[in-house]
Coordinates of C-alpha atoms and ligand atoms in Angstrom, one line a residue:
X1 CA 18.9 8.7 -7.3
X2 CA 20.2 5.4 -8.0
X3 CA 17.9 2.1 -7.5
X4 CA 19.6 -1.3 -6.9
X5 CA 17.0 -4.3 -7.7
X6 CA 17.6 -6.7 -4.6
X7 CA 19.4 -9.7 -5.5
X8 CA 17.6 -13.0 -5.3
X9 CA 17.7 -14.7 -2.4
X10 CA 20.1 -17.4 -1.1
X11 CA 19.5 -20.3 -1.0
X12 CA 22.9 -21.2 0.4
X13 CA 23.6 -23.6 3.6
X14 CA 26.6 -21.7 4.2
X15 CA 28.0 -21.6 7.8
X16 CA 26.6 -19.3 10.9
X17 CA 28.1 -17.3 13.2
X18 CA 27.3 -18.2 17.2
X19 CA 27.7 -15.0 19.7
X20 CA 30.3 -16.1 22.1
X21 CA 29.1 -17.5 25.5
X22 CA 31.4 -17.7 28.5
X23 CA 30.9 -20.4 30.8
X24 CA 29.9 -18.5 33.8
X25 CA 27.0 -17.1 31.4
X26 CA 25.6 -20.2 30.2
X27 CA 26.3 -21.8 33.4
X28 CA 24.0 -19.1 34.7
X29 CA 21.4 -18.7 31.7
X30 CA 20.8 -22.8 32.4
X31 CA 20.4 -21.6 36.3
X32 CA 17.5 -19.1 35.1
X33 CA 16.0 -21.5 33.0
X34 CA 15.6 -24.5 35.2
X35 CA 14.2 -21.7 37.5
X36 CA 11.5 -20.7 34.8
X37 CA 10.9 -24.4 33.8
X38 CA 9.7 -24.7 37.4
X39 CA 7.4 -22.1 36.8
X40 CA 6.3 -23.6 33.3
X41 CA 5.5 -27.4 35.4
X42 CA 3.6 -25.6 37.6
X43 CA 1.4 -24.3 35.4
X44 CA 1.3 -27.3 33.9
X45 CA -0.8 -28.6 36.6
X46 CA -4.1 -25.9 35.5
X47 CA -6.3 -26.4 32.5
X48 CA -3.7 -24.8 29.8
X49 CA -6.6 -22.4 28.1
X50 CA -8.5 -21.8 31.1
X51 CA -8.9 -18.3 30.3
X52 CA -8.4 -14.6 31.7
X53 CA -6.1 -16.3 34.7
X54 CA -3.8 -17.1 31.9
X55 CA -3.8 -14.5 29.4
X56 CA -0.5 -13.4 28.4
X57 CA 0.6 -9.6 29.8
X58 CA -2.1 -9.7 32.5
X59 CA -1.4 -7.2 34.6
X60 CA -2.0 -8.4 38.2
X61 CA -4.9 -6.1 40.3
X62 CA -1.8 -4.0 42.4
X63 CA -0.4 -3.1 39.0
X64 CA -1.5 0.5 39.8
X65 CA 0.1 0.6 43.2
X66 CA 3.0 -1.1 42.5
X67 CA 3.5 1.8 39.4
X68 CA 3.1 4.9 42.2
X69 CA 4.9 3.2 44.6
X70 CA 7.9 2.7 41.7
X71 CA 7.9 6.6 40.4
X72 CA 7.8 7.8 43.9
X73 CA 10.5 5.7 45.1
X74 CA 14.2 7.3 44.8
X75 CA 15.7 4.4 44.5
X76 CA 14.3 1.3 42.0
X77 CA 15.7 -2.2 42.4
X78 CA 15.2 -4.0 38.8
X79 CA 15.3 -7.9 40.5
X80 CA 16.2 -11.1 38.5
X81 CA 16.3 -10.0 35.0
X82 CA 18.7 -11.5 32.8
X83 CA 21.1 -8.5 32.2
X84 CA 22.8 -7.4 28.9
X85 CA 24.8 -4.4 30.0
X86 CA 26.6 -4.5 26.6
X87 CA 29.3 -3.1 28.5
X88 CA 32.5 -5.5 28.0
X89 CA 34.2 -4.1 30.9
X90 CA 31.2 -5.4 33.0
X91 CA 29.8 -7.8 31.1
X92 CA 26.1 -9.6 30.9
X93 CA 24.1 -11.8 33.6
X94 CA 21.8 -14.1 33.4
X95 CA 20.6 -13.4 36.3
X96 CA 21.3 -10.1 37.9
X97 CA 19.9 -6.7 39.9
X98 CA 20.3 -3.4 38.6
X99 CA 20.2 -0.7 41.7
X100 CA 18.7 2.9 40.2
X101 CA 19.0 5.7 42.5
X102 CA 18.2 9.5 41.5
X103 CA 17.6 8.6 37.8
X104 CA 20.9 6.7 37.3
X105 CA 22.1 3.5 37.6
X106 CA 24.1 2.9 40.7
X107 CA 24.6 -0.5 40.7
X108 CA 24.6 -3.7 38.6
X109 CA 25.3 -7.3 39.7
X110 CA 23.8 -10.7 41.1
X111 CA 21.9 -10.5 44.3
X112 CA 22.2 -7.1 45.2
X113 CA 20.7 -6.5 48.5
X114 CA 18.3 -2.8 49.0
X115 CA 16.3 -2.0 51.9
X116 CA 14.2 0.7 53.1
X117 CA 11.1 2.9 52.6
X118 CA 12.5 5.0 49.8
X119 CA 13.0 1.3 47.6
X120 CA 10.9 0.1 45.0
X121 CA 11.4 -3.1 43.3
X122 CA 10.5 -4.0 39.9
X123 CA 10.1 -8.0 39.6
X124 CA 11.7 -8.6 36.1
X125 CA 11.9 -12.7 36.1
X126 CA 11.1 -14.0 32.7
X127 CA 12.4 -10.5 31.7
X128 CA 15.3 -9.0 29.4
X129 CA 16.9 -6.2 30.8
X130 CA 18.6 -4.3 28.3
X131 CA 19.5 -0.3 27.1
X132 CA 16.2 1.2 25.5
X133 CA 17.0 1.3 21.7
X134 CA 18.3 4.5 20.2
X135 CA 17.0 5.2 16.4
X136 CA 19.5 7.7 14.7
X137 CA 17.7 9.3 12.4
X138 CA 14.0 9.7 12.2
X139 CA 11.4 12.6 10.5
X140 CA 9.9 13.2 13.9
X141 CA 6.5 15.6 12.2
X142 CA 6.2 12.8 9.6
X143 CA 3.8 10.5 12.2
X144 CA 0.5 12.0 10.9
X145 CA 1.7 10.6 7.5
X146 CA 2.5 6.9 8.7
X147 CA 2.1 4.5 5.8
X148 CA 0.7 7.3 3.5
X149 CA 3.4 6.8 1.3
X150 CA 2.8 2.9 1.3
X151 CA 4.8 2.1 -2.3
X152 CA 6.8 5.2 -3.1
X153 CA 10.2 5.6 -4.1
X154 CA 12.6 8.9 -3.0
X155 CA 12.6 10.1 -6.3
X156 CA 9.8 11.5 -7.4
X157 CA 7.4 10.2 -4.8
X158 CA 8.8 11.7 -1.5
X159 CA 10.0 14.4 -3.5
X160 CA 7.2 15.3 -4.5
X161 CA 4.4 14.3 -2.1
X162 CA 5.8 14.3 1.4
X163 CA 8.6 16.8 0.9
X164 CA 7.1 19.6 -1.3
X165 CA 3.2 18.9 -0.6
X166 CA 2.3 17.8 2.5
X167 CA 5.4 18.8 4.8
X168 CA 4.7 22.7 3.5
X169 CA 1.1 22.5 4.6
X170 CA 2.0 21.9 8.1
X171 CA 1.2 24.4 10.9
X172 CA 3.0 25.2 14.3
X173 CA -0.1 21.9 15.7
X174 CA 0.2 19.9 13.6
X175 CA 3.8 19.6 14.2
X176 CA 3.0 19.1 17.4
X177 CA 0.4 16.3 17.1
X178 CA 3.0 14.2 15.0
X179 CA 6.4 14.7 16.8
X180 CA 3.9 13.7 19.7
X181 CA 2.8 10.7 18.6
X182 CA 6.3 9.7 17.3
X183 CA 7.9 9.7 20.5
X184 CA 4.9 8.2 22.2
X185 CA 5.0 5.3 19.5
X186 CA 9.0 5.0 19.8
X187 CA 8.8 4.4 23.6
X188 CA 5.8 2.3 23.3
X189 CA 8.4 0.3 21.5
X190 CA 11.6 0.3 23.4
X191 CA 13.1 3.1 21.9
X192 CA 14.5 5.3 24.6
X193 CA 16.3 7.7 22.1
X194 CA 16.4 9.3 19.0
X195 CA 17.8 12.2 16.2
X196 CA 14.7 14.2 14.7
X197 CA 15.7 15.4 12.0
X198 CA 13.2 18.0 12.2
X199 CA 12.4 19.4 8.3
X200 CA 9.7 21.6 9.3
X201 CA 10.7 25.1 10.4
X202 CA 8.8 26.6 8.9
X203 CA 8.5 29.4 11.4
X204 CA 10.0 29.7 14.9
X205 CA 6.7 28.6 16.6
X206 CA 6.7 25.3 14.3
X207 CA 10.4 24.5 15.7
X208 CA 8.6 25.3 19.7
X209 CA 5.7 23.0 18.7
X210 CA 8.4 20.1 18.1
X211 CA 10.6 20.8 21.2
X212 CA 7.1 20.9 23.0
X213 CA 5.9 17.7 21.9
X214 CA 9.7 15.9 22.4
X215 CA 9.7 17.5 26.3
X216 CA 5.9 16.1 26.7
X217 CA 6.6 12.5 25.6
X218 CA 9.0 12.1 28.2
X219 CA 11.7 10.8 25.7
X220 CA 15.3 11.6 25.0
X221 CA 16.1 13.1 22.2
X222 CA 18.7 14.9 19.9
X223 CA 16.7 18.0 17.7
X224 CA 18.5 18.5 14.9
X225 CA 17.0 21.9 13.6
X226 CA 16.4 22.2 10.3
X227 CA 15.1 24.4 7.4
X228 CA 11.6 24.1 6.6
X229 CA 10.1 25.7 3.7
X230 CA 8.1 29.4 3.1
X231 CA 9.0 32.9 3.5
X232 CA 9.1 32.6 7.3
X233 CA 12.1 30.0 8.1
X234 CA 14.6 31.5 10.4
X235 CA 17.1 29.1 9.7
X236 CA 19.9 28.6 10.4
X237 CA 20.1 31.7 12.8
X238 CA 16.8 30.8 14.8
X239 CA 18.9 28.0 16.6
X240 CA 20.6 30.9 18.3
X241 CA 17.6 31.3 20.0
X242 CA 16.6 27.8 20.6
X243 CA 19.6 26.9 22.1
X244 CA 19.1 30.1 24.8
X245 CA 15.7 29.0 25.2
X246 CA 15.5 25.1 25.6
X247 CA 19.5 23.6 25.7
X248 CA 20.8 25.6 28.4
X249 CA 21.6 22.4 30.5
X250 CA 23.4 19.4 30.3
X251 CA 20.6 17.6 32.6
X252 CA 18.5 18.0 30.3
X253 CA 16.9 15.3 28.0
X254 CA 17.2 16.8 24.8
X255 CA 20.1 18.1 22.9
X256 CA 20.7 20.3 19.8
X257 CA 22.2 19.6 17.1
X258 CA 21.9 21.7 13.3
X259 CA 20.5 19.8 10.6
X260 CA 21.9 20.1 6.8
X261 CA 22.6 19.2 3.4
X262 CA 26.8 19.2 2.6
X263 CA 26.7 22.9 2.7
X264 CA 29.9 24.7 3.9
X265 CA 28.3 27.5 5.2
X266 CA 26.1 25.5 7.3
X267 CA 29.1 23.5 8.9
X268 CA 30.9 26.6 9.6
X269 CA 27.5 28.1 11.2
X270 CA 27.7 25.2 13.4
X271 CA 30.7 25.1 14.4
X272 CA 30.2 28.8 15.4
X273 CA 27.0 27.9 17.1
X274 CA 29.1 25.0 18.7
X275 CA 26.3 22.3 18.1
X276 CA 27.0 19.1 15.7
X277 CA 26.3 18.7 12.1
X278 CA 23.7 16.3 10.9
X279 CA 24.0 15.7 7.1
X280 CA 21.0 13.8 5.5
X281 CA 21.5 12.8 1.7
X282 CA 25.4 11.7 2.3
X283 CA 25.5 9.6 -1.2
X284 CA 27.5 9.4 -4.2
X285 CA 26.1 12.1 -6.0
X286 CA 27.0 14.6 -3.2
X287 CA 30.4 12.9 -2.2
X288 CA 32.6 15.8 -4.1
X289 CA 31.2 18.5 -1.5
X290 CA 32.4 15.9 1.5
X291 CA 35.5 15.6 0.2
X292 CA 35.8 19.7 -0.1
X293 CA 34.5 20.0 3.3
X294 CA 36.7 17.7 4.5
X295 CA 39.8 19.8 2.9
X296 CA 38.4 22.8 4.5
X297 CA 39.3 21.6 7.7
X298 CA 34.9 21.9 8.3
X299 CA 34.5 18.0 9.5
X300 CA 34.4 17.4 13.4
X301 CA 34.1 14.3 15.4
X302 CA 30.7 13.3 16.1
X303 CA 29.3 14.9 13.3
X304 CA 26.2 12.6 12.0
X305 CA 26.3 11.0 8.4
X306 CA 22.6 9.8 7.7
X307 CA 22.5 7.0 4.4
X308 CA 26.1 7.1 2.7
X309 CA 24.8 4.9 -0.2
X310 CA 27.5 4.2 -2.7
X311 CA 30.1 6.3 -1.3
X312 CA 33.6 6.1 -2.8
X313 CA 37.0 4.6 -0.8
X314 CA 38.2 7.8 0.0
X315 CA 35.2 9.2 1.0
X316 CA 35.0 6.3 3.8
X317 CA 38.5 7.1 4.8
X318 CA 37.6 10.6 5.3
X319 CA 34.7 9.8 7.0
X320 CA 36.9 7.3 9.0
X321 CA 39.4 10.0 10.1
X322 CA 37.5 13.0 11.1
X323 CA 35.3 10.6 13.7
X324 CA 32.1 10.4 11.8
X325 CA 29.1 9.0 13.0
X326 CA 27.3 7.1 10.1
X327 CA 23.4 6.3 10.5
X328 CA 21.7 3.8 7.9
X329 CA 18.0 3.4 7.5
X330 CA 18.5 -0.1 6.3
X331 CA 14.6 -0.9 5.5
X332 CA 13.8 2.5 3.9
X333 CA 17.3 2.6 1.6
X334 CA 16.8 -0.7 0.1
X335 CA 12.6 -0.1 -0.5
X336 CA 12.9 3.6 -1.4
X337 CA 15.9 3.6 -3.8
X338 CA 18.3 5.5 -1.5
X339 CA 20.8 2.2 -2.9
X340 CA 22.2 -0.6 -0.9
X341 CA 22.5 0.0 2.7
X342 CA 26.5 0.6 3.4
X343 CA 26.8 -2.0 6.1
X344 CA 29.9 -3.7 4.8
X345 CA 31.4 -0.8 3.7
X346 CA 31.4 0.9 7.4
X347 CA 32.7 -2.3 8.5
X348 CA 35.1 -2.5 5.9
X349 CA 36.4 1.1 7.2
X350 CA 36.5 0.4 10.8
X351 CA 33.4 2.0 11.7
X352 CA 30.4 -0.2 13.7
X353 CA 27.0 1.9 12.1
X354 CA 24.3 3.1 13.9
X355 CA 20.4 2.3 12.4
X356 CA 17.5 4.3 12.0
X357 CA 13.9 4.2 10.6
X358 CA 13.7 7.4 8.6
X359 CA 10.0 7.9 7.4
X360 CA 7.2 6.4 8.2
X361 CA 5.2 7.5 5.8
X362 CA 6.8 4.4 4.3
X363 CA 8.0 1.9 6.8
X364 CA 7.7 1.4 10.8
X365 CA 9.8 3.1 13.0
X366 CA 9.9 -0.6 15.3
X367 CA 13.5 -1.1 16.1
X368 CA 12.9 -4.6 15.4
X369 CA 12.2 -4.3 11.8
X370 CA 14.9 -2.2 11.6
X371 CA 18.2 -4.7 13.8
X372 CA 16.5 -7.6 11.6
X373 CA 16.8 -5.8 8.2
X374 CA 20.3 -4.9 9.0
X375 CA 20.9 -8.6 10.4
X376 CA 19.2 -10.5 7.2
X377 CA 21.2 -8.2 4.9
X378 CA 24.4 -8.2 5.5
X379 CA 24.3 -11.6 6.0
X380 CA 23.0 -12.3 2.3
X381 CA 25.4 -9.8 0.7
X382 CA 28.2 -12.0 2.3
X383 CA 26.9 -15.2 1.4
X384 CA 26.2 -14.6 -1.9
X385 CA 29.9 -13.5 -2.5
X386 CA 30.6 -16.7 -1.4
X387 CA 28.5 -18.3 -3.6
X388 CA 30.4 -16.8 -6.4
X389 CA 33.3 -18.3 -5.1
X390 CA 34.5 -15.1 -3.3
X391 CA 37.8 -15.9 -0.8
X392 CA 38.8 -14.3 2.4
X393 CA 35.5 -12.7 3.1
X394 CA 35.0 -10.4 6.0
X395 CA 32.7 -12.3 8.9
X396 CA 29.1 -12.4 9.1
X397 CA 27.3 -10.2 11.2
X398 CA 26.0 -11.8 14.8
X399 CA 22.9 -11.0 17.0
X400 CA 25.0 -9.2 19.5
X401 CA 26.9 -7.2 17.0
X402 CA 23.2 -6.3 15.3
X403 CA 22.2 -5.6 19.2
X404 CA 25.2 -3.0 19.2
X405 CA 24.3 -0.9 16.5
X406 CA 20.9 -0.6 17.5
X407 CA 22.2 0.5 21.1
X408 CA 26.0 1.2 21.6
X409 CA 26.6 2.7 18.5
X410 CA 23.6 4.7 18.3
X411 CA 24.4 6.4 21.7
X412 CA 27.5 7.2 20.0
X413 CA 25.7 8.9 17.0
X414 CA 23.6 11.0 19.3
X415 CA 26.6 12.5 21.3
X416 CA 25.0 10.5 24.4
X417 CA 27.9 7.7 25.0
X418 CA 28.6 9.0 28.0
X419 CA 24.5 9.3 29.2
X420 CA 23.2 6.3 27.5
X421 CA 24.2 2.9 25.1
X422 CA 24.9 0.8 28.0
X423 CA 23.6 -0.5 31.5
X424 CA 26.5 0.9 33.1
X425 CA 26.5 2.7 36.6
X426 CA 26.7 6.4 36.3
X427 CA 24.8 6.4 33.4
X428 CA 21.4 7.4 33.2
X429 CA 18.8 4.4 34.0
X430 CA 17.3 4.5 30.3
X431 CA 16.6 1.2 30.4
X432 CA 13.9 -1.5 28.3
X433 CA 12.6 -5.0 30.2
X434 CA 11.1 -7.3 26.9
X435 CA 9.0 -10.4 27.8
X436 CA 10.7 -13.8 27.4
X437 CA 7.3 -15.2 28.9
X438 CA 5.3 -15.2 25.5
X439 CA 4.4 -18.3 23.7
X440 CA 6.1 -16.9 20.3
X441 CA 9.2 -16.1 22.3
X442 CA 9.4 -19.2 25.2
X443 CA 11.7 -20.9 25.7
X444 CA 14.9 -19.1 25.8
X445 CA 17.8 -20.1 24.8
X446 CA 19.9 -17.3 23.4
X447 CA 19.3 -13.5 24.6
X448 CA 20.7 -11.6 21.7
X449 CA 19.2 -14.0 19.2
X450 CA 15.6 -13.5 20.6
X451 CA 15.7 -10.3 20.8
X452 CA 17.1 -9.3 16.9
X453 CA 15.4 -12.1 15.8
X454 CA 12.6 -13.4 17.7
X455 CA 11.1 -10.4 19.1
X456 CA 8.9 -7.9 18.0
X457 CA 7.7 -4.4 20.0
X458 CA 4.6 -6.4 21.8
X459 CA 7.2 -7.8 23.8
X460 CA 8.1 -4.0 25.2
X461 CA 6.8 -5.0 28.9
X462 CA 8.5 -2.1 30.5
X463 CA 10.1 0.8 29.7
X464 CA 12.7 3.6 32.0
X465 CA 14.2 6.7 30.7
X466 CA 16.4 8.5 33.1
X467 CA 14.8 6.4 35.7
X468 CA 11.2 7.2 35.3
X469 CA 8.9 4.6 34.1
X470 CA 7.6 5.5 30.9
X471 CA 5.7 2.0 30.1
X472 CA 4.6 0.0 32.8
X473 CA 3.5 -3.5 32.1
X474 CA 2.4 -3.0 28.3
X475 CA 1.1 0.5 28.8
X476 CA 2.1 3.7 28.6
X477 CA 2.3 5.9 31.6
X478 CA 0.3 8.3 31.5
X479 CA -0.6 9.1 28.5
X480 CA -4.7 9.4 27.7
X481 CA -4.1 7.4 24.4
X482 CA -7.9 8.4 22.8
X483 CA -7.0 11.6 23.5
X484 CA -3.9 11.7 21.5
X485 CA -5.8 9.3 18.2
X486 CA -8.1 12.1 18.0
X487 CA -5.6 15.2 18.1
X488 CA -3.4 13.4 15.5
X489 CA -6.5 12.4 13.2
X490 CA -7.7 16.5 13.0
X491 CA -4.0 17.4 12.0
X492 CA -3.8 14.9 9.5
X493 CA -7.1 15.6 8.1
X494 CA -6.3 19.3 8.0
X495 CA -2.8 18.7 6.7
X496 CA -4.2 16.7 3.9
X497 CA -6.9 19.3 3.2
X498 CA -4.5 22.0 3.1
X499 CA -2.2 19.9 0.9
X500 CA -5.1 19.3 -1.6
X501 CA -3.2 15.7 -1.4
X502 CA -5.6 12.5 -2.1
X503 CA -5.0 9.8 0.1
X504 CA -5.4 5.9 -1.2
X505 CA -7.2 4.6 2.0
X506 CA -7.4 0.9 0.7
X507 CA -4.4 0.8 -1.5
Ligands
ZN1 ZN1 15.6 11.0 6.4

């Protein structure tokens, strides 16, 4: 594996980029915020640290009604939110309703007018309404090993600890307890949908203890089925079975898709099977079996690309012309050695990436991180091309842009652009409210901007995935939270015992 030393910083004061406002939308944004500042003078009037009547996320005492009344309700009214649809056709608001009815968004626009028993409205002033984030390409079983891995690089470190130690001494629970906590963690975060690029088959029940654990947590999810290790791994021809017993339905909210290395065999199973391909370790050391696949004829559109570090020209254009999905894991590639995060390079070939967090037995799996890594980047890789004196240079990457990737593009990746990606109606209400009312994020004054750059995943307020509230006011729905710390502390332990593997508690 190749290992690029980052480059030292800028220090440039080279130019920005500013996202594009129209008019009508800033007219509007100033609309919302004379509205708020009324709110802020008022306020102004109390003691300013008078205590629990001002704590920040305080949920008021009808929280708990409000909630029933909302996931009984057929149709939800999201009120006064400013709106990114980041749907061009229909544009963003910054101020506007969003109308859910059966699970799916039936309307979207200022001052939309609902009545009736069977309405529940969702107050989202002070709120940004936006697509729940969709991570491309995470190690779902991997959440009992968060942070285990603090400093390690790919080679040998994962290698050797995560993928031939620890992920061998899972059993059928333990996969269970960390896809669980995973998805819990994702949605606690904002992320609505995501690839698991499942590694641990090692026997058909461990492959049913991860579907069980994704269809618990409520999220949505693409399971990309892949070999584990031991004598007992049916794969590939145990996701004949899956698919028979758990992706019989569009409705559904999980997909399959078959996970592999470049392997011809493996693409032609799929295409059998009629699931996508999901190819992890797409780098310059295994770019000669893409370009042989791609002369077999074995590429299809929508086929996932996870990393493509250091790929050559005409690997891009091939990728380019058979409709391939790319995923990068910006934060892990550039800390574990994977090599420079291809950002420019997808660009460069006409494709907008999706992002993902990979492992995190190394780094968080907060989409966040992960749009600001991507952001900070490819901004520095431009700007210090121009401080070499570089001409003509392609344009620096904005917050919206970032935003895309981390939403538009990713429901492209997952084979869901025509579920997900975008506040538009007919699609499925999977949908994230963030707090604007924090003092690290007031006052606002550019929504893409606070949300790449500002924000972090305390300001997940509330949280919708095919119209059922999964995070209500900063907590989780339903979810009996010590329950789940204990389950996922006895796997770990046992997974570590099994593993003989020493952990380094205080580094
Ligand atoms: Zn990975």
């Amino acid at each position: 594996m190749q290992h690029d030393h980052p480059p030292t910083p800028a220090t440039s004061d080279a130019c920005c980029c500013e996202p594009k406002q129209s008019s009508t939308l800033a007219s509007s944004r100033r609309a919302l915020l004379s509205a708020s500042a009324s709110i802020a003078a008022g306020a102004a009037a109390a003691p300013l640290l008078a205590g629990a009547a001002l704590a920040q996320g305080a949920a008021p005492p009808d929280a708990d009604r409000l909630l029933a009344r909302v996931q009984g309700a057929r149709r939800i009214l999201i009120k006064g939110g400013l709106v990114l649809t980041l749907d061009p056709a229909i544009g963003d608001f910054a101020q506007a309703d969003v109308l859910i009815e059966d699970g799916k968004i039936r309307e979207l626009r200022p001052d939309i007018a609902a009545s009736g028993d069977d309405v529940a409205m969702i107050d989202a002033a002070s709120r940004i309404v936006l697509p729940g984030f969709i991570d491309t390409h995470h190690h779902f079983y991997q959440g009992l090993l968060r942070g285990i891995l603090a400093n390690g690089l790919l080679n040998p470190d994962y290698n050797r600890d995560i993928a031939n130690t620890l992920t061998p001494a899972y059993a059928p629970a333990d996969a269970y307890a960390g896809v669980l906590v995973t998805a819990l963690g994702m949605i606690d975060m904002g992320t609505t949908t995501a690839v698991d690029t499942s590694q641990v088959s090692h026997t058909p029940e461990h492959s049913d203890a991860c579907i069980r654990a994704l269809q618990e947590s409520g999220i949505r999810a693409v399971y990309a089925y892949w070999r584990g290790s031991g004598p007992d791994a049916r794969y590939p021809q145990d996701i004949v079975r899956l698919q028979r017993s758990y992706f019989n339905s569009q409705d559904h909210l999980l997909t399959l898709a078959l996970g592999s290395s470049l392997d011809a065999n493996i693409f032609s199973y799929a295409r059998e099977v009629g699931v996508r391909c999901v190819s992890h370790g797409v780098n310059n050391n295994t770019e000669r079996t893409l370009l042989e696949l791609g002369r077999a004829g074995l590429l299809r559109p929508g086929d996932e690309y996870i990393h493509c570090t250091h790929l050559s020209d005409a690997a891009w254009r091939l990728l380019k012309d058979t409709g391939a999905q790319i995923s990068i894991a910006a934060p892990i590639e550039m800390a574990m050695g994977h090599g420079l995060p291809p950002i420019q390079e997808a660009l460069d070939h006409g494709i907008r990436p999706s992002l993902s967090s990979d492992v995190d037995a190394t780094m968080a799996q907060d989409p966040f991180t992960i749009m600001r890594s991507a952001f900070t980047l490819q901004r520095l890789m431009l700007l210090q091309r121009a401080r070499r004196g570089e001409q003509n240079l392609p344009p620096l990457l904005t917050c919206r842009e970032v935003l895309e990737f981390a939403i538009v593009a990713g429901a492209r990746c997952a084979g869901l652009e025509s579920k997900v990606g975008t506040l538009t109606p007919g699609k499925e209400a999977d949908i994230v409210l963030l707090a604007v009312d924090r003092l690290n994020v007031w006052p606002l004054n550019n929504a893409p901007g606070a949300v790449v750059n500002v924000m972090n995943p305390g300001h997940v307020d509330t949280v919708l995935i095919a119209g059922k509230v999964r995070k209500w006011r900063g907590s989780l729905v339903g979810v009996d939270v010590p329950r789940i710390l204990r389950l996922v502390q006895d796997a770990r332990d046992a997974v570590v015992r099994r593993a003989g593997f020493r952990t380094n508690l205080l580094g």
